[in-house]
PDB file of C-alpha atoms in Angstrom:
ATOM      1  CA  UNK A 139      80.488  91.651 102.330  1.00  0.00           C
ATOM      2  CA  UNK A 140      81.069  94.477  99.960  1.00  0.00           C
ATOM      3  CA  UNK A 141      84.000  94.360  97.658  1.00  0.00           C
ATOM      4  CA  UNK A 142      85.435  93.971  94.136  1.00  0.00           C
ATOM      5  CA  UNK A 143      85.478  90.654  92.375  1.00  0.00           C
ATOM      6  CA  UNK A 144      87.823  89.997  89.452  1.00  0.00           C
ATOM      7  CA  UNK A 145      87.607  86.808  87.464  1.00  0.00           C
ATOM      8  CA  UNK A 146      89.270  84.641  86.491  1.00  0.00           C
ATOM      9  CA  UNK A 147      92.320  84.738  88.733  1.00  0.00           C
ATOM     10  CA  UNK A 148      94.537  83.245  85.984  1.00  0.00           C
ATOM     11  CA  UNK A 149      93.849  83.535  82.231  1.00  0.00           C
ATOM     12  CA  UNK A 150      95.642  82.131  79.276  1.00  0.00           C
ATOM     13  CA  UNK A 151      95.242  83.456  75.766  1.00  0.00           C
ATOM     14  CA  UNK A 152      96.465  82.354  72.348  1.00  0.00           C
ATOM     15  CA  UNK A 153      98.097  84.870  70.207  1.00  0.00           C
ATOM     16  CA  UNK A 154      95.609  86.705  67.972  1.00  0.00           C
ATOM     17  CA  UNK A 155      92.669  86.161  70.291  1.00  0.00           C
ATOM     18  CA  UNK A 156      90.624  88.758  72.251  1.00  0.00           C
ATOM     19  CA  UNK A 157      90.004  88.007  75.893  1.00  0.00           C
ATOM     20  CA  UNK A 158      87.770  89.759  78.438  1.00  0.00           C
ATOM     21  CA  UNK A 159      88.561  90.234  82.060  1.00  0.00           C
ATOM     22  CA  UNK A 160      85.674  90.655  84.472  1.00  0.00           C
ATOM     23  CA  UNK A 161      85.352  93.216  87.238  1.00  0.00           C
ATOM     24  CA  UNK A 162      82.266  93.475  89.456  1.00  0.00           C
ATOM     25  CA  UNK A 163      81.757  95.605  92.515  1.00  0.00           C
ATOM     26  CA  UNK A 164      78.907  95.738  95.061  1.00  0.00           C
ATOM     27  CA  UNK A 165      80.164  98.841  96.862  1.00  0.00           C
ATOM     28  CA  UNK A 166      77.851 101.162  94.893  1.00  0.00           C
ATOM     29  CA  UNK A 167      80.884 103.104  93.737  1.00  0.00           C
ATOM     30  CA  UNK A 168      80.573 105.493  90.846  1.00  0.00           C
ATOM     31  CA  UNK A 169      84.122 105.363  89.656  1.00  0.00           C
ATOM     32  CA  UNK A 170      85.966 102.288  88.389  1.00  0.00           C
ATOM     33  CA  UNK A 171      89.529 101.857  87.056  1.00  0.00           C
ATOM     34  CA  UNK A 172      91.710  99.337  85.261  1.00  0.00           C
ATOM     35  CA  UNK A 173      95.440  99.117  85.932  1.00  0.00           C
ATOM     36  CA  UNK A 174      98.213  97.032  84.549  1.00  0.00           C
ATOM     37  CA  UNK A 175     101.188  95.851  86.622  1.00  0.00           C
ATOM     38  CA  UNK A 176     104.453  94.621  85.109  1.00  0.00           C
ATOM     39  CA  UNK A 177     107.456  93.274  87.079  1.00  0.00           C
ATOM     40  CA  UNK A 178     109.649  96.088  88.391  1.00  0.00           C
ATOM     41  CA  UNK A 179     107.180  98.807  87.309  1.00  0.00           C
ATOM     42  CA  UNK A 180     104.480 100.726  89.057  1.00  0.00           C
ATOM     43  CA  UNK A 181     100.862 100.181  88.221  1.00  0.00           C
ATOM     44  CA  UNK A 182      99.743 102.054  85.104  1.00  0.00           C
ATOM     45  CA  UNK A 183      96.244 103.274  84.284  1.00  0.00           C
ATOM     46  CA  UNK A 184      94.589 101.644  81.259  1.00  0.00           C
ATOM     47  CA  UNK A 185      90.998 103.044  81.426  1.00  0.00           C
ATOM     48  CA  UNK A 186      88.745 104.649  83.918  1.00  0.00           C
ATOM     49  CA  UNK A 187      85.048 105.404  84.213  1.00  0.00           C
ATOM     50  CA  UNK A 188      83.467 108.058  86.407  1.00  0.00           C
ATOM     51  CA  UNK A 189      79.821 107.166  85.708  1.00  0.00           C
ATOM     52  CA  UNK A 190      77.793 104.623  83.775  1.00  0.00           C
ATOM     53  CA  UNK A 191      78.052 104.782  79.988  1.00  0.00           C
ATOM     54  CA  UNK A 192      81.155 107.011  80.175  1.00  0.00           C
ATOM     55  CA  UNK A 193      84.841 106.067  80.205  1.00  0.00           C
ATOM     56  CA  UNK A 194      88.152 107.632  79.447  1.00  0.00           C
ATOM     57  CA  UNK A 195      91.504 106.424  78.202  1.00  0.00           C
ATOM     58  CA  UNK A 196      94.325 106.300  80.635  1.00  0.00           C
ATOM     59  CA  UNK A 197      98.066 106.228  80.011  1.00  0.00           C
ATOM     60  CA  UNK A 198      98.255 102.957  78.196  1.00  0.00           C
ATOM     61  CA  UNK A 199      94.862 102.315  76.520  1.00  0.00           C
ATOM     62  CA  UNK A 200      96.156 101.142  73.147  1.00  0.00           C
ATOM     63  CA  UNK A 201      95.102  97.571  72.508  1.00  0.00           C
ATOM     64  CA  UNK A 202      92.417  97.596  75.141  1.00  0.00           C
ATOM     65  CA  UNK A 203      88.689  98.346  75.233  1.00  0.00           C
ATOM     66  CA  UNK A 204      86.126  98.710  77.973  1.00  0.00           C
ATOM     67  CA  UNK A 205      82.422  99.168  78.549  1.00  0.00           C
ATOM     68  CA  UNK A 206      80.355 100.534  81.463  1.00  0.00           C
ATOM     69  CA  UNK A 207      76.799  99.492  80.816  1.00  0.00           C
ATOM     70  CA  UNK A 208      76.041  98.913  84.503  1.00  0.00           C
ATOM     71  CA  UNK A 209      77.305 100.734  87.562  1.00  0.00           C
ATOM     72  CA  UNK A 210      78.608  97.552  89.121  1.00  0.00           C
ATOM     73  CA  UNK A 211      80.451  96.172  86.116  1.00  0.00           C
ATOM     74  CA  UNK A 212      83.525  97.423  84.146  1.00  0.00           C
ATOM     75  CA  UNK A 213      84.835  94.584  81.916  1.00  0.00           C
ATOM     76  CA  UNK A 214      88.184  95.022  80.155  1.00  0.00           C
ATOM     77  CA  UNK A 215      88.863  93.431  76.742  1.00  0.00           C
ATOM     78  CA  UNK A 216      92.464  92.760  75.774  1.00  0.00           C
ATOM     79  CA  UNK A 217      92.434  92.765  71.979  1.00  0.00           C
ATOM     80  CA  UNK A 218      94.853  91.153  69.551  1.00  0.00           C
ATOM     81  CA  UNK A 219      96.207  94.689  68.952  1.00  0.00           C
ATOM     82  CA  UNK A 220      97.827  94.643  72.347  1.00  0.00           C
ATOM     83  CA  UNK A 221     101.354  93.453  71.499  1.00  0.00           C
ATOM     84  CA  UNK A 222     102.526  92.519  74.962  1.00  0.00           C
ATOM     85  CA  UNK A 223      99.456  91.502  76.971  1.00  0.00           C
ATOM     86  CA  UNK A 224     101.207  89.310  79.560  1.00  0.00           C
ATOM     87  CA  UNK A 225     100.752  91.169  82.813  1.00  0.00           C
ATOM     88  CA  UNK A 226      98.883  91.342  86.152  1.00  0.00           C
ATOM     89  CA  UNK A 227      95.630  93.363  85.757  1.00  0.00           C
ATOM     90  CA  UNK A 228      94.018  95.123  88.679  1.00  0.00           C
ATOM     91  CA  UNK A 229      90.532  96.616  88.850  1.00  0.00           C
ATOM     92  CA  UNK A 230      89.607  99.300  91.419  1.00  0.00           C
ATOM     93  CA  UNK A 231      86.642 101.458  92.368  1.00  0.00           C
ATOM     94  CA  UNK A 232      85.956 104.503  94.433  1.00  0.00           C
ATOM     95  CA  UNK A 233      83.093 106.859  95.440  1.00  0.00           C
ATOM     96  CA  UNK A 234      84.665 109.603  93.430  1.00  0.00           C
ATOM     97  CA  UNK A 235      87.853 110.587  91.808  1.00  0.00           C
ATOM     98  CA  UNK A 236      89.567 111.890  94.967  1.00  0.00           C
ATOM     99  CA  UNK A 237      88.445 109.100  97.301  1.00  0.00           C
ATOM    100  CA  UNK A 238      90.289 105.977  98.456  1.00  0.00           C
ATOM    101  CA  UNK A 239      90.277 103.236  95.846  1.00  0.00           C
ATOM    102  CA  UNK A 240      89.329  99.691  96.660  1.00  0.00           C
ATOM    103  CA  UNK A 241      91.146  97.049  94.686  1.00  0.00           C
ATOM    104  CA  UNK A 242      90.256  93.567  93.456  1.00  0.00           C
ATOM    105  CA  UNK A 243      92.625  90.586  93.754  1.00  0.00           C
ATOM    106  CA  UNK A 244      93.716  90.839  90.171  1.00  0.00           C
ATOM    107  CA  UNK A 245      93.868  88.662  87.081  1.00  0.00           C
ATOM    108  CA  UNK A 246      97.140  87.257  85.781  1.00  0.00           C
ATOM    109  CA  UNK A 247      97.060  87.033  81.980  1.00  0.00           C
ATOM    110  CA  UNK A 248      99.563  84.902  80.095  1.00  0.00           C
ATOM    111  CA  UNK A 249     100.015  84.260  76.400  1.00  0.00           C
ATOM    112  CA  UNK A 250     100.363  80.735  75.161  1.00  0.00           C
TER     113      UNK A 250
ATOM    114  CA  UNK B1058     103.216 114.165  84.544  1.00  0.00           C
ATOM    115  CA  UNK B1059     104.062 113.314  88.162  1.00  0.00           C
ATOM    116  CA  UNK B1060     107.108 111.223  88.878  1.00  0.00           C
ATOM    117  CA  UNK B1061     106.871 109.074  92.033  1.00  0.00           C
ATOM    118  CA  UNK B1062     110.027 107.734  93.563  1.00  0.00           C
ATOM    119  CA  UNK B1063     110.116 105.295  96.494  1.00  0.00           C
ATOM    120  CA  UNK B1064     113.069 104.255  98.685  1.00  0.00           C
ATOM    121  CA  UNK B1065     114.310 101.826  99.528  1.00  0.00           C
ATOM    122  CA  UNK B1066     113.326  99.384  96.708  1.00  0.00           C
ATOM    123  CA  UNK B1067     113.983  96.411  99.064  1.00  0.00           C
ATOM    124  CA  UNK B1068     114.140  96.264 102.805  1.00  0.00           C
ATOM    125  CA  UNK B1069     114.869  93.333 105.088  1.00  0.00           C
ATOM    126  CA  UNK B1070     114.541  93.851 108.809  1.00  0.00           C
ATOM    127  CA  UNK B1071     114.194  91.889 112.050  1.00  0.00           C
ATOM    128  CA  UNK B1072     110.950  91.523 113.907  1.00  0.00           C
ATOM    129  CA  UNK B1073     110.332  94.427 116.255  1.00  0.00           C
ATOM    130  CA  UNK B1074     112.342  97.009 114.277  1.00  0.00           C
ATOM    131  CA  UNK B1075     110.994 100.420 113.373  1.00  0.00           C
ATOM    132  CA  UNK B1076     110.453 100.631 109.620  1.00  0.00           C
ATOM    133  CA  UNK B1077     110.433 103.733 107.384  1.00  0.00           C
ATOM    134  CA  UNK B1078     109.545 103.821 103.717  1.00  0.00           C
ATOM    135  CA  UNK B1079     109.926 107.041 101.792  1.00  0.00           C
ATOM    136  CA  UNK B1080     108.006 108.491  98.864  1.00  0.00           C
ATOM    137  CA  UNK B1081     108.809 111.677  96.878  1.00  0.00           C
ATOM    138  CA  UNK B1082     106.919 113.155  93.950  1.00  0.00           C
ATOM    139  CA  UNK B1083     107.692 115.878  91.463  1.00  0.00           C
ATOM    140  CA  UNK B1084     104.448 117.848  90.981  1.00  0.00           C
ATOM    141  CA  UNK B1085     101.899 119.211  93.435  1.00  0.00           C
ATOM    142  CA  UNK B1086      99.183 116.747  94.357  1.00  0.00           C
ATOM    143  CA  UNK B1087      95.620 116.705  95.790  1.00  0.00           C
ATOM    144  CA  UNK B1088      96.122 113.426  97.649  1.00  0.00           C
ATOM    145  CA  UNK B1089      98.670 110.713  98.383  1.00  0.00           C
ATOM    146  CA  UNK B1090      97.857 107.063  98.948  1.00  0.00           C
ATOM    147  CA  UNK B1091      99.779 104.272 100.668  1.00  0.00           C
ATOM    148  CA  UNK B1092      98.811 100.819  99.551  1.00  0.00           C
ATOM    149  CA  UNK B1093      99.889  97.265 100.631  1.00  0.00           C
ATOM    150  CA  UNK B1094     100.226  94.462  98.111  1.00  0.00           C
ATOM    151  CA  UNK B1095     100.446  90.864  99.380  1.00  0.00           C
ATOM    152  CA  UNK B1096     102.222  88.066  97.579  1.00  0.00           C
ATOM    153  CA  UNK B1097      99.013  86.895  95.935  1.00  0.00           C
ATOM    154  CA  UNK B1098      98.666  90.278  94.279  1.00  0.00           C
ATOM    155  CA  UNK B1099      95.689  91.793  96.047  1.00  0.00           C
ATOM    156  CA  UNK B1100      96.023  95.384  97.127  1.00  0.00           C
ATOM    157  CA  UNK B1101      94.723  97.031 100.310  1.00  0.00           C
ATOM    158  CA  UNK B1102      94.442 100.742 100.725  1.00  0.00           C
ATOM    159  CA  UNK B1103      96.191 101.780 103.982  1.00  0.00           C
ATOM    160  CA  UNK B1104      95.997 105.582 103.965  1.00  0.00           C
ATOM    161  CA  UNK B1105      94.857 108.505 101.922  1.00  0.00           C
ATOM    162  CA  UNK B1106      96.233 111.839 103.051  1.00  0.00           C
ATOM    163  CA  UNK B1107      96.674 115.385 101.778  1.00  0.00           C
ATOM    164  CA  UNK B1108      98.354 116.939 104.765  1.00  0.00           C
ATOM    165  CA  UNK B1109      99.804 116.136 108.181  1.00  0.00           C
ATOM    166  CA  UNK B1110      99.780 112.684 109.668  1.00  0.00           C
ATOM    167  CA  UNK B1111      97.509 109.665 110.033  1.00  0.00           C
ATOM    168  CA  UNK B1112      97.805 106.633 112.284  1.00  0.00           C
ATOM    169  CA  UNK B1113      96.165 103.249 112.173  1.00  0.00           C
ATOM    170  CA  UNK B1114      97.370 100.637 114.639  1.00  0.00           C
ATOM    171  CA  UNK B1115     101.119 100.253 114.157  1.00  0.00           C
ATOM    172  CA  UNK B1116     101.164 102.193 110.911  1.00  0.00           C
ATOM    173  CA  UNK B1117     101.787 105.888 110.667  1.00  0.00           C
ATOM    174  CA  UNK B1118     101.831 107.963 107.459  1.00  0.00           C
ATOM    175  CA  UNK B1119     103.103 111.510 107.194  1.00  0.00           C
ATOM    176  CA  UNK B1120     103.231 113.967 104.365  1.00  0.00           C
ATOM    177  CA  UNK B1121     105.116 117.246 103.834  1.00  0.00           C
ATOM    178  CA  UNK B1122     103.458 119.080 101.043  1.00  0.00           C
ATOM    179  CA  UNK B1123     106.151 121.769 100.691  1.00  0.00           C
ATOM    180  CA  UNK B1124     108.885 119.194 100.350  1.00  0.00           C
ATOM    181  CA  UNK B1125     106.766 116.871  98.171  1.00  0.00           C
ATOM    182  CA  UNK B1126     107.584 113.928 100.445  1.00  0.00           C
ATOM    183  CA  UNK B1127     105.763 111.290 102.426  1.00  0.00           C
ATOM    184  CA  UNK B1128     106.854 108.581 104.776  1.00  0.00           C
ATOM    185  CA  UNK B1129     105.189 105.372 105.944  1.00  0.00           C
ATOM    186  CA  UNK B1130     106.322 104.078 109.349  1.00  0.00           C
ATOM    187  CA  UNK B1131     105.702 100.667 110.896  1.00  0.00           C
ATOM    188  CA  UNK B1132     106.336 100.339 114.599  1.00  0.00           C
ATOM    189  CA  UNK B1133     107.102  97.009 116.276  1.00  0.00           C
ATOM    190  CA  UNK B1134     107.314  95.289 112.836  1.00  0.00           C
ATOM    191  CA  UNK B1135     106.048  91.724 112.492  1.00  0.00           C
ATOM    192  CA  UNK B1136     106.551  89.007 109.846  1.00  0.00           C
ATOM    193  CA  UNK B1137     102.941  89.493 108.756  1.00  0.00           C
ATOM    194  CA  UNK B1138     103.917  93.024 107.735  1.00  0.00           C
ATOM    195  CA  UNK B1139     105.989  91.511 104.898  1.00  0.00           C
ATOM    196  CA  UNK B1140     104.538  92.827 101.639  1.00  0.00           C
ATOM    197  CA  UNK B1141     105.091  95.355  98.926  1.00  0.00           C
ATOM    198  CA  UNK B1142     104.204  98.929  99.985  1.00  0.00           C
ATOM    199  CA  UNK B1143     103.213 101.259  97.207  1.00  0.00           C
ATOM    200  CA  UNK B1144     102.957 105.017  97.219  1.00  0.00           C
ATOM    201  CA  UNK B1145     100.507 106.587  94.700  1.00  0.00           C
ATOM    202  CA  UNK B1146      99.537 110.214  94.032  1.00  0.00           C
ATOM    203  CA  UNK B1147      96.695 112.080  92.469  1.00  0.00           C
ATOM    204  CA  UNK B1148      97.883 115.253  90.751  1.00  0.00           C
ATOM    205  CA  UNK B1149      95.842 118.435  91.011  1.00  0.00           C
ATOM    206  CA  UNK B1150      92.198 118.274  90.126  1.00  0.00           C
ATOM    207  CA  UNK B1151      92.458 115.484  87.554  1.00  0.00           C
ATOM    208  CA  UNK B1152      89.641 113.025  87.489  1.00  0.00           C
ATOM    209  CA  UNK B1153      91.742 110.190  86.228  1.00  0.00           C
ATOM    210  CA  UNK B1154      93.481 107.452  88.174  1.00  0.00           C
ATOM    211  CA  UNK B1155      96.605 107.463  90.339  1.00  0.00           C
ATOM    212  CA  UNK B1156     100.302 107.664  89.462  1.00  0.00           C
ATOM    213  CA  UNK B1157     102.132 104.858  91.250  1.00  0.00           C
ATOM    214  CA  UNK B1158     105.620 104.328  92.628  1.00  0.00           C
ATOM    215  CA  UNK B1159     107.366 101.021  91.868  1.00  0.00           C
ATOM    216  CA  UNK B1160     106.895  99.815  95.443  1.00  0.00           C
ATOM    217  CA  UNK B1161     109.091  98.868  98.412  1.00  0.00           C
ATOM    218  CA  UNK B1162     109.482  95.126  98.979  1.00  0.00           C
ATOM    219  CA  UNK B1163     109.577  94.629 102.766  1.00  0.00           C
ATOM    220  CA  UNK B1164     110.596  91.405 104.492  1.00  0.00           C
ATOM    221  CA  UNK B1165     110.401  91.113 108.191  1.00  0.00           C
ATOM    222  CA  UNK B1166     112.360  88.168 109.560  1.00  0.00           C
ATOM    223  CA  UNK B1167     111.341  86.460 112.824  1.00  0.00           C
TER     224      UNK B1167
END
């Protein structure tokens, strides 16, 4: 079955450490996105990528980094510069920028 | 930047009731999405629409471009419809991601 796989489902990080969240899709989608969800707030865009080897900052990119070396993979690194990283992170993909987005099941990141 | 407002924030209803969730936005859009988020956090795309009305099973989504307003209706609601329903919009011709509402938390009681 085609879909988006995010791993791990739960992730714990010590303060000062970088951590990488995985997102893989086998839908052959060109576009991929990372969103952050906090309680009581709507999802906010962190980074997006329209094609391989290209990505753009979203609304809240500070403290995060991404890469898009392969079409099917769009990992997100939460760096130590991100002051409040505890959140639920969702990855999505679509055929193009104005097409329905397919979402993964999310990764919940907590700081120890 | 588009502002997306949803109402109500929380809704509890009895099984079988007709449900309406509203979404309004501030700036013209190229598309509006309705999404469903289950307790585990996973999100499913229900509809993408830019005009008129779409129907899938017991779900109906409508949009009025002039009034910058969309509604999601659920007919013959069932406890399995309990979830958070999220409205999201894409503004103009932008190639970036969506702008999301805060969601409507729906509980259908048996």
